[in-house]
XYZ file of C-alpha atoms in Angstrom:
687
model
C 131.535 58.399 8.805
C 129.001 61.159 9.504
C 125.478 60.499 8.322
C 124.352 63.159 5.872
C 120.998 64.190 4.563
C 119.885 66.173 1.496
C 117.017 68.679 1.946
C 115.198 70.229 -1.049
C 112.584 73.035 -0.824
C 109.797 73.042 -3.472
C 107.144 75.574 -4.528
C 104.389 72.992 -4.009
C 102.645 72.777 -0.642
C 101.322 69.609 0.864
C 102.026 66.706 3.109
C 105.510 65.235 3.487
C 106.155 62.387 1.097
C 108.601 59.508 1.534
C 109.682 56.724 -0.803
C 109.189 53.300 0.744
C 109.438 49.735 -0.523
C 105.636 49.378 -0.159
C 104.961 51.934 -2.933
C 103.741 50.426 -6.197
C 106.554 49.530 -8.556
C 107.143 52.091 -11.291
C 109.446 51.918 -14.261
C 111.601 55.038 -13.978
C 113.638 55.863 -17.042
C 115.563 59.086 -16.623
C 116.087 61.141 -19.736
C 119.442 61.235 -21.476
C 119.998 64.632 -19.952
C 119.513 63.155 -16.505
C 121.900 60.341 -17.293
C 124.543 62.798 -18.407
C 124.024 64.959 -15.306
C 124.375 61.967 -12.950
C 127.375 60.751 -14.948
C 129.076 64.139 -14.571
C 128.386 64.005 -10.862
C 129.861 60.505 -10.590
C 132.939 61.561 -12.551
C 133.380 64.564 -10.288
C 133.201 62.288 -7.245
C 135.695 59.823 -8.720
C 138.002 62.726 -9.468
C 137.815 63.750 -5.807
C 138.786 60.235 -4.731
C 141.601 60.042 -7.269
C 143.016 63.391 -6.173
C 142.557 62.406 -2.504
C 140.666 65.627 -1.926
C 139.559 66.625 1.548
C 135.949 66.388 2.728
C 135.509 70.168 2.438
C 136.904 70.325 -1.102
C 134.677 67.452 -2.178
C 131.575 69.190 -0.790
C 132.574 72.478 -2.435
C 132.656 70.690 -5.777
C 129.585 68.461 -5.469
C 126.934 70.487 -3.582
C 126.646 73.151 -6.346
C 126.055 70.358 -8.905
C 123.324 68.884 -6.739
C 121.625 72.277 -6.499
C 121.714 72.628 -10.289
C 120.436 69.088 -10.793
C 117.373 69.668 -8.624
C 116.772 73.343 -9.251
C 117.636 74.332 -5.711
C 118.371 77.905 -4.697
C 120.168 77.096 -1.440
C 121.297 74.096 0.543
C 124.223 72.132 1.881
C 125.380 69.598 4.398
C 124.200 69.861 7.998
C 125.453 67.917 11.060
C 123.968 67.479 14.486
C 126.087 66.767 17.563
C 124.962 66.969 21.182
C 121.592 68.345 20.055
C 123.099 71.274 18.146
C 122.818 71.690 14.357
C 125.887 72.991 12.495
C 126.394 73.576 8.775
C 129.429 71.705 7.447
C 129.008 73.378 4.037
C 126.252 75.706 2.798
C 125.380 77.676 -0.341
C 122.946 80.553 -0.397
C 120.648 81.843 2.340
C 120.864 80.020 5.668
C 117.125 79.851 5.985
C 115.361 78.210 8.871
C 116.353 74.541 8.778
C 113.517 72.007 8.598
C 114.631 70.222 11.767
C 111.560 67.979 12.001
C 111.997 66.867 8.380
C 115.700 66.244 8.980
C 114.883 64.186 12.079
C 112.419 62.091 10.062
C 115.042 61.496 7.365
C 117.546 60.353 9.983
C 115.062 58.174 11.846
C 113.765 56.500 8.659
C 117.139 56.566 6.881
C 115.265 57.645 3.716
C 114.872 60.763 1.637
C 112.111 63.059 2.942
C 110.227 65.682 0.900
C 107.817 68.444 1.778
C 106.524 71.388 -0.173
C 109.827 73.242 0.065
C 112.689 70.933 1.050
C 114.415 67.770 -0.096
C 116.301 66.126 2.806
C 118.370 62.955 2.449
C 120.558 61.178 5.024
C 124.138 60.988 3.910
C 124.633 57.247 4.275
C 125.436 54.019 2.442
C 124.727 50.427 3.242
C 128.001 50.321 5.235
C 127.172 53.427 7.260
C 124.763 54.261 10.055
C 123.099 57.568 10.810
C 125.630 58.020 13.652
C 129.339 58.302 12.865
C 130.419 56.805 16.204
C 131.170 60.189 17.723
C 127.531 61.155 18.415
C 127.208 63.186 15.179
C 124.568 62.746 12.445
C 124.718 64.450 9.016
C 122.198 65.231 6.249
C 122.111 66.919 2.854
C 119.357 69.564 2.676
C 118.290 71.355 -0.559
C 115.642 74.060 -0.853
C 114.087 74.030 -4.344
C 113.707 77.037 -6.533
C 111.295 75.532 -9.062
C 110.324 71.913 -9.633
C 107.329 70.719 -11.587
C 105.084 68.767 -9.181
C 102.312 67.998 -11.650
C 102.515 64.260 -10.986
C 103.507 61.928 -8.180
C 105.582 60.008 -10.710
C 107.890 62.995 -11.236
C 108.168 63.527 -7.496
C 109.247 59.923 -6.954
C 111.589 60.241 -9.902
C 113.358 63.262 -8.348
C 113.505 61.525 -4.970
C 115.153 58.464 -6.476
C 117.700 60.590 -8.332
C 118.438 62.515 -5.170
C 118.876 59.328 -3.143
C 121.223 57.835 -5.753
C 123.250 61.037 -5.898
C 123.507 61.296 -2.138
C 124.585 57.657 -1.923
C 127.352 58.402 -4.411
C 128.399 61.389 -2.326
C 128.281 59.337 0.876
C 130.472 56.627 -0.629
C 132.950 59.210 -1.848
C 133.148 60.974 1.511
C 133.528 57.626 3.195
C 136.541 56.752 1.023
C 138.046 60.200 1.527
C 137.604 60.066 5.288
C 138.911 56.493 5.428
C 141.992 57.603 3.533
C 142.435 60.590 5.832
C 142.011 58.407 8.925
C 144.518 55.892 7.604
C 147.000 58.635 6.750
C 146.519 60.238 10.154
C 146.845 56.825 11.822
C 150.101 56.089 9.987
C 151.518 59.463 10.991
C 150.489 58.874 14.605
C 152.016 55.388 14.735
C 155.211 56.699 13.169
C 155.400 59.403 15.835
C 154.707 56.845 18.573
C 157.468 54.516 17.340
C 159.966 57.362 17.083
C 159.110 58.501 20.603
C 159.309 54.928 21.970
C 162.802 54.526 20.494
C 163.907 57.667 22.338
C 162.356 56.446 25.602
C 164.552 53.345 25.572
C 167.648 55.561 25.735
C 166.645 57.126 29.067
C 167.878 55.605 32.334
C 166.512 58.177 34.777
C 163.019 57.350 36.036
C 161.758 60.935 36.265
C 163.174 61.868 32.860
C 161.479 58.840 31.261
C 158.022 59.581 32.719
C 158.295 63.274 31.814
C 159.251 62.448 28.216
C 156.324 60.014 27.895
C 153.910 62.650 29.230
C 155.301 65.312 26.875
C 154.772 62.980 23.912
C 151.129 62.416 24.894
C 150.534 66.177 25.290
C 151.931 66.822 21.819
C 150.151 64.014 19.951
C 146.763 64.310 21.692
C 146.782 68.138 21.745
C 145.946 68.315 25.443
C 147.071 70.430 28.387
C 148.429 67.783 30.754
C 149.274 64.089 30.925
C 150.288 61.836 33.819
C 151.397 58.239 34.299
C 149.816 56.649 37.391
C 151.780 53.608 38.623
C 149.908 51.248 40.923
C 151.161 50.634 44.452
C 149.064 47.539 45.195
C 150.214 47.164 48.789
C 149.080 50.644 49.788
C 146.082 50.818 47.457
C 147.425 54.006 45.843
C 148.058 55.330 42.353
C 151.284 57.348 42.144
C 151.014 59.938 39.368
C 154.041 61.525 37.718
C 154.669 64.096 36.430
C 152.121 66.101 38.448
C 152.240 69.781 37.500
C 151.732 72.095 40.467
C 152.410 69.398 43.085
C 155.454 69.640 45.316
C 157.925 67.024 44.214
C 156.029 66.482 40.953
C 154.275 63.408 42.374
C 150.554 62.948 43.074
C 148.979 60.206 45.211
C 145.320 59.202 44.823
C 143.264 56.241 45.999
C 143.222 53.453 43.446
C 139.386 53.497 43.293
C 138.909 57.256 42.806
C 137.690 58.982 39.648
C 138.036 57.885 36.055
C 141.539 56.483 36.636
C 140.021 54.211 39.291
C 137.430 53.035 36.749
C 140.183 52.206 34.267
C 142.196 50.349 36.906
C 139.206 48.226 37.929
C 137.889 47.502 34.432
C 141.153 47.386 32.484
C 139.403 49.318 29.676
C 139.831 52.869 28.258
C 137.497 55.564 29.586
C 136.457 58.972 28.159
C 134.927 61.930 29.908
C 133.911 65.269 28.369
C 132.278 68.085 30.345
C 128.608 68.576 29.496
C 128.340 65.172 27.830
C 128.861 62.931 30.837
C 128.302 62.583 34.576
C 130.445 65.185 36.327
C 130.670 63.046 39.481
C 133.008 60.651 37.670
C 135.809 63.227 37.945
C 137.826 63.480 41.151
C 137.261 67.184 41.854
C 139.331 67.011 45.046
C 142.423 66.937 42.884
C 141.201 70.004 40.952
C 140.796 71.877 44.216
C 144.246 70.835 45.417
C 145.895 71.908 42.170
C 143.673 74.954 41.508
C 142.872 73.391 38.153
C 139.678 72.654 36.205
C 139.294 69.354 34.370
C 137.098 69.841 31.288
C 137.815 66.563 29.519
C 139.992 63.515 30.008
C 140.851 60.152 28.540
C 142.532 57.344 30.465
C 143.789 53.910 29.398
C 145.391 51.032 31.337
C 149.139 50.338 31.362
C 149.585 46.596 30.737
C 152.809 44.932 31.909
C 154.740 42.022 30.417
C 152.685 39.521 32.420
C 149.469 40.915 30.934
C 148.540 42.578 34.230
C 147.560 46.192 34.855
C 150.501 48.123 36.354
C 148.957 51.593 36.197
C 146.922 54.129 34.212
C 147.927 56.640 31.514
C 145.796 59.809 31.599
C 145.510 62.866 29.330
C 143.557 65.925 30.492
C 141.783 68.836 28.714
C 141.752 68.488 24.950
C 142.534 71.781 23.242
C 139.619 71.292 20.828
C 136.011 70.206 21.391
C 136.883 67.221 23.585
C 138.396 63.758 23.430
C 137.072 61.209 20.936
C 137.431 57.468 20.466
C 140.420 57.969 18.171
C 142.217 59.780 21.014
C 141.694 56.788 23.291
C 143.138 54.517 20.608
C 146.189 56.756 20.198
C 146.710 56.894 23.965
C 146.503 53.080 24.053
C 149.297 52.926 21.470
C 151.391 55.230 23.640
C 150.522 53.217 26.758
C 151.661 49.972 25.115
C 155.149 51.348 24.445
C 155.208 53.320 27.695
C 154.621 50.160 29.752
C 157.460 48.407 27.914
C 159.798 51.372 28.445
C 158.904 51.668 32.147
C 159.400 47.962 32.863
C 162.583 47.835 30.767
C 163.956 50.802 32.677
C 163.076 49.106 35.966
C 164.795 45.903 34.841
C 167.915 47.757 33.709
C 168.050 49.632 37.002
C 167.657 46.399 38.975
C 170.355 44.643 36.934
C 172.672 47.617 37.292
C 172.183 47.669 41.047
C 172.810 43.899 41.244
C 175.915 44.235 39.099
C 177.226 47.069 41.261
C 176.628 45.046 44.422
C 178.496 42.072 42.977
C 181.358 44.307 41.880
C 181.524 45.893 45.319
C 181.561 42.453 46.936
C 184.323 41.290 44.617
C 186.283 44.496 45.163
C 185.969 44.271 48.943
C 187.253 40.685 48.908
C 190.243 41.670 46.753
C 191.499 44.752 48.528
C 195.068 45.200 49.650
C 195.007 44.902 53.441
C 197.577 46.538 55.696
C 198.548 49.753 57.426
C 202.325 49.705 56.953
C 203.675 52.914 55.316
C 205.040 50.895 52.388
C 201.631 49.337 51.741
C 199.934 52.725 52.052
C 202.323 54.071 49.418
C 201.613 51.128 47.084
C 197.859 51.530 47.622
C 198.048 55.247 46.816
C 200.071 54.627 43.630
C 197.654 51.867 42.580
C 194.711 54.265 42.988
C 196.367 56.824 40.733
C 197.300 54.368 37.983
C 193.856 52.694 38.128
C 192.274 55.818 36.641
C 194.389 55.353 33.494
C 194.788 52.574 30.934
C 198.557 52.350 31.463
C 200.195 48.924 31.541
C 201.291 47.957 35.054
C 204.115 45.646 36.167
C 203.853 44.282 39.724
C 207.040 42.978 41.342
C 207.326 40.903 44.486
C 208.187 37.518 45.924
C 205.787 34.580 45.826
C 202.831 35.016 48.130
C 203.129 38.783 48.611
C 199.691 39.468 47.050
C 200.498 40.445 43.471
C 197.165 39.171 42.108
C 195.282 40.912 44.925
C 196.958 44.188 43.950
C 196.136 43.559 40.264
C 192.466 43.015 41.151
C 192.436 46.197 43.210
C 193.774 48.152 40.221
C 191.010 46.604 38.102
C 188.154 47.312 40.535
C 189.237 50.909 41.064
C 189.371 51.576 37.308
C 186.656 52.491 34.821
C 186.890 48.888 33.585
C 185.516 47.509 36.857
C 182.307 46.344 35.136
C 184.357 44.335 32.649
C 185.989 40.920 33.189
C 189.199 40.255 35.121
C 191.020 37.361 33.438
C 194.091 35.874 35.141
C 196.643 33.773 33.241
C 199.548 31.893 34.834
C 202.237 32.190 32.175
C 204.454 29.611 33.953
C 201.773 26.954 33.374
C 201.600 27.549 29.603
C 203.761 25.233 27.549
C 205.222 26.689 24.374
C 202.924 24.753 22.053
C 199.730 26.014 23.739
C 200.757 29.559 24.632
C 199.529 31.218 21.441
C 196.256 29.275 21.418
C 195.601 30.079 25.077
C 196.246 33.800 24.746
C 195.008 34.534 21.231
C 192.592 31.656 20.494
C 192.420 29.307 17.538
C 190.126 28.419 14.663
C 188.525 25.026 14.202
C 190.897 22.593 12.463
C 193.970 24.804 12.867
C 195.807 21.882 14.504
C 195.159 18.256 15.419
C 193.118 18.758 18.591
C 191.363 21.946 17.440
C 187.882 20.441 17.179
C 186.131 23.788 17.661
C 186.893 27.489 17.491
C 188.252 28.802 20.777
C 188.323 32.387 21.998
C 191.633 33.436 23.552
C 192.202 35.181 26.871
C 192.704 38.556 25.178
C 189.240 38.367 23.621
C 187.684 37.099 26.852
C 189.137 40.095 28.707
C 187.735 42.620 26.218
C 186.590 45.738 28.054
C 188.343 44.578 31.220
C 191.764 43.602 32.555
C 194.116 40.754 31.586
C 196.455 39.707 34.419
C 199.607 37.930 33.203
C 201.114 36.284 36.268
C 204.698 34.925 36.278
C 205.483 36.824 33.079
C 209.183 36.155 33.664
C 208.641 32.439 32.935
C 207.239 33.054 29.445
C 209.335 31.768 26.543
C 211.126 34.200 24.243
C 208.856 33.246 21.330
C 205.815 33.906 23.453
C 207.277 37.231 24.567
C 207.658 38.328 20.947
C 204.035 37.490 20.135
C 202.823 39.223 23.279
C 204.788 42.361 22.438
C 203.189 42.510 18.987
C 199.695 42.351 20.474
C 200.484 45.016 23.062
C 201.782 47.337 20.359
C 199.095 46.765 17.706
C 196.059 46.108 19.965
C 194.890 43.308 17.664
C 195.087 39.506 17.841
C 194.963 36.869 15.128
C 193.743 33.441 16.144
C 195.875 30.406 15.376
C 194.811 29.194 11.938
C 192.964 32.442 11.223
C 193.790 35.504 9.167
C 191.281 38.075 10.423
C 192.764 40.708 12.772
C 190.533 41.069 15.842
C 190.788 44.413 17.724
C 191.022 44.005 21.500
C 190.345 46.616 24.160
C 192.279 45.213 27.111
C 194.243 46.676 29.983
C 197.294 44.470 30.765
C 198.690 44.022 34.266
C 201.734 41.745 34.518
C 203.471 40.315 37.561
C 206.652 38.385 38.330
C 208.792 37.267 41.251
C 211.940 37.183 39.170
C 214.547 39.938 38.699
C 213.785 40.917 35.107
C 216.922 43.051 34.786
C 219.050 39.976 35.381
C 216.976 37.950 32.931
C 217.477 40.680 30.322
C 221.231 40.555 30.882
C 221.065 36.756 30.462
C 219.077 37.143 27.218
C 216.126 35.304 28.788
C 213.723 38.252 28.716
C 213.166 40.805 25.963
C 214.217 44.295 26.905
C 211.593 45.928 24.647
C 208.835 43.898 26.301
C 210.145 44.918 29.735
C 209.888 48.596 28.854
C 206.430 48.024 27.329
C 205.171 46.315 30.490
C 206.821 48.521 33.090
C 205.143 51.803 32.140
C 204.186 51.827 35.810
C 205.929 49.508 38.309
C 204.567 48.601 41.743
C 206.681 46.615 44.208
C 205.247 44.599 47.100
C 207.509 43.988 50.112
C 207.796 40.575 51.837
C 205.515 40.034 54.805
C 208.376 40.033 57.314
C 209.113 43.674 56.339
C 205.557 44.878 57.023
C 205.676 44.982 60.828
C 202.300 44.836 62.562
C 200.520 44.077 59.273
C 201.083 40.424 60.190
C 198.504 40.775 62.967
C 196.109 42.775 60.787
C 196.199 40.074 58.104
C 196.015 37.210 60.618
C 192.861 38.581 62.218
C 191.354 39.248 58.789
C 191.914 35.634 57.685
C 190.629 34.283 61.017
C 187.392 36.202 60.594
C 187.053 35.181 56.931
C 187.532 31.419 57.454
C 185.464 31.357 60.634
C 182.562 32.885 58.702
C 182.964 30.309 55.923
C 182.730 27.317 58.266
C 180.106 28.904 60.520
C 181.979 29.182 63.792
C 182.703 32.022 66.186
C 185.951 33.814 65.426
C 188.674 32.598 67.837
C 191.139 34.975 69.480
C 194.938 34.855 69.580
C 196.608 34.859 72.966
C 199.755 36.886 73.669
C 202.072 33.939 73.027
C 200.451 33.274 69.637
C 200.699 36.927 68.690
C 204.367 37.027 69.576
C 204.956 33.872 67.568
C 203.282 35.391 64.520
C 205.315 38.592 64.779
C 208.679 36.837 65.156
C 208.172 34.241 62.432
C 210.134 34.944 59.225
C 207.238 34.006 56.897
C 209.205 32.644 53.944
C 205.884 31.930 52.192
C 204.711 35.503 52.846
C 200.953 36.214 52.923
C 200.114 32.873 51.316
C 201.790 31.049 54.191
C 199.983 33.202 56.757
C 196.667 32.600 55.038
C 197.187 28.830 54.989
C 198.175 28.900 58.672
C 195.003 30.749 59.680
C 192.865 28.440 57.550
C 194.385 25.366 59.173
C 193.841 26.789 62.645
C 190.182 27.616 61.937
C 189.469 24.088 60.721
C 191.565 22.058 63.178
C 191.525 24.088 66.399
C 188.211 23.874 68.221
C 189.209 26.144 71.089
C 188.104 29.740 71.369
C 191.650 30.871 72.143
C 194.528 30.046 69.803
C 197.957 29.371 71.324
C 201.414 29.327 69.777
C 201.311 25.518 69.807
C 198.168 25.582 67.652
C 199.997 27.639 65.024
C 202.738 24.944 64.562
C 205.261 27.524 63.411
C 209.053 27.317 63.603
C 210.681 23.850 63.942
C 207.456 21.942 64.519
C 207.178 21.063 60.832
C 210.556 19.344 60.770
C 209.568 17.201 63.731
C 206.369 16.309 61.989
C 208.197 15.235 58.867
C 210.650 13.110 60.840
C 207.826 11.493 62.762
C 205.956 10.726 59.569
C 209.017 9.185 57.982
C 209.758 7.056 61.019
C 206.211 5.893 61.319
C 206.242 4.792 57.695
C 209.450 2.799 58.152
C 211.495 5.216 56.036
C 215.175 5.640 56.895
C 215.755 9.338 57.394
C 218.507 10.791 55.178
C 219.904 13.926 56.765
C 221.013 15.424 53.416
C 219.457 18.783 52.525
C 218.001 17.616 49.196
C 216.271 14.632 50.781
C 214.936 16.739 53.637
C 213.599 19.233 51.127
C 211.967 16.457 49.106
C 210.345 14.915 52.178
C 209.075 18.316 53.279
C 207.494 18.913 49.872
C 205.944 15.438 49.834
C 204.491 15.937 53.324
C 203.233 19.426 52.516
C 201.518 18.263 49.324
C 199.968 15.266 51.108
C 198.621 17.588 53.806
C 197.070 19.882 51.197
C 195.439 16.927 49.388
C 194.148 15.486 52.650
C 192.761 18.858 53.771
C 190.828 19.250 50.495
C 189.612 15.633 50.623
C 191.406 14.701 47.443
C 190.275 17.686 45.348
C 193.424 18.294 43.305
C 192.276 21.644 41.942
C 191.689 23.024 45.452
C 194.932 21.476 46.686
C 196.854 23.154 43.854
C 195.205 26.485 44.702
C 196.194 26.155 48.374
C 199.764 25.437 47.320
C 199.814 28.410 44.937
C 200.190 26.202 41.860
C 198.298 25.435 38.707
C 196.721 21.941 38.703
C 198.980 20.724 35.879
C 202.040 22.082 37.691
C 201.014 20.196 40.839
C 200.879 16.912 38.941
C 204.234 17.635 37.341
C 205.752 18.393 40.767
C 204.302 15.188 42.228
C 205.843 13.135 39.423
C 209.193 14.807 40.067
C 208.953 13.859 43.756
C 207.989 10.268 42.929
C 204.484 10.635 44.323
C 201.504 8.676 42.852
C 199.462 10.789 40.406
C 196.431 8.628 39.673
C 193.696 10.610 37.950
C 196.144 12.907 36.183
C 194.627 13.520 32.733
C 198.139 13.849 31.395
C 199.146 10.336 32.490
C 199.910 7.925 29.650
């Protein structure tokens, strides 16, 4: 609040007089006329507060009343800032101001009187003679005619003047407080609106430019820059930097006012003519052909309560920056630091996500150079750009899931989940719950709400493997979801929209199943919008060697050994083998070789292809005291038992890994073992 003073010029000449507490006590009883005059003045002031008038309007209303009260012919409100006197409001002749009398009134904080002037500081008990911005204010009145026959009357007029000025000071204080609060609310509202817009920007340069533009608008300045601290290099990187190539400015982190802010962690102001000019880094002005006349800078505080940079505004379009500008810039800096760090975090997370997606995509690509595979890969790339349903056909082990993953990772859904479901492993009673979810208490074992695979795959791809083994009832429910794009959980009634791309696969001839009434024709047409067929490995020529070397390198890396090489005999053996298990069989062969063969060169004997397996089975049976039955069914059973035992032994008893190696679901592996008469201890389904 500016300090004000009232000056009053009288016709009497003499020494300056001042009311002090040491004067003898006098009983002052203003006349009724005086009471009414002061009451009118008070009412006028209250009216100004009630109407939320501005400072200027209040002075326009009150100063004329003061002149009439004290018989003044001219006067008004005068302020001093930086040694210069300015009239805030004045009536009548702007005669020579009594600067010495005004200075005394400000120094003593009391009304001062001489033969011609009444001067009173515009202050209350809550206010000082300085308003915090280096400005002091007084009310000065020059008298036209006042009776000075007695000291008593002089003191009486001084007391009335001081009371009146105190009323005016209180009123102006309330008005200015209200204006500051209103201005502060408007500023904070603008800051919050701007901060909300900053959070929508992902580009680093666009974010910093928008923050700077907001500061220029709200602080009414010419330029603004955000200096981010490069601690390692001891530099402040300023952006945007107008007039600098690339829009980026580098300065030492101890230079100029921004260096002061960085070191102290406190706001700093500088205005030309009011402060030490050496504080400003004039080298930058020379580089940019620019003159800095005023600036304000505040620290940028990060989430760990550490300084991450400096926010600077340059050249106020008015008289210079004030303390309120520093406060406003601090508000902007608070939200700017949050926006900058949030943008950095989002960018880092996005980059990490993209790296993970690229890693997953590279490990799930369709490998091979055969013309048939090239054609499938090209078709998959085209369909990946759409949301069309895809049906993948091929024998077991030909890489149907790998192709489904490649379609997913080449699509716009690549950032979403890829959920694979083995339809052959879903019993009829659990199919609907598994795919669509269930509500708590919907059936006996439903102890909690469960989200189905369709909901889990929202925004991504749902891979339905072995779709040909799904029951007819399950097919009907699946068709309804594919048509309506909504699911209803078991035991629920609320339709849940799902945004899922479906890729299905099967090794069965669906046309034959349709003819046998084992597969719905309408579901077939709904799934086979686009069909991709994978050939067996034996029909892919030299792709056998490409895949073999790929798996050798992959498994060698996993176990930390140098990648072995295949000799000519081993290569010929791989090329002539029929590969009934397709790529899965080749993969298992290369994995076994990497783990069990310690040599750097792999031979055909190490591969154990062809009739070696039969000999192994016979030897195992003989060693166990089992009488070998040459029938085909028994030989098949013994082969399956031996193959499963080998998988369990290789995985050290981990049934989940063993089932994965065998291309089965864990529950299907246990069921197969029970069918073969093998022990299944640890099976959760055992009675």
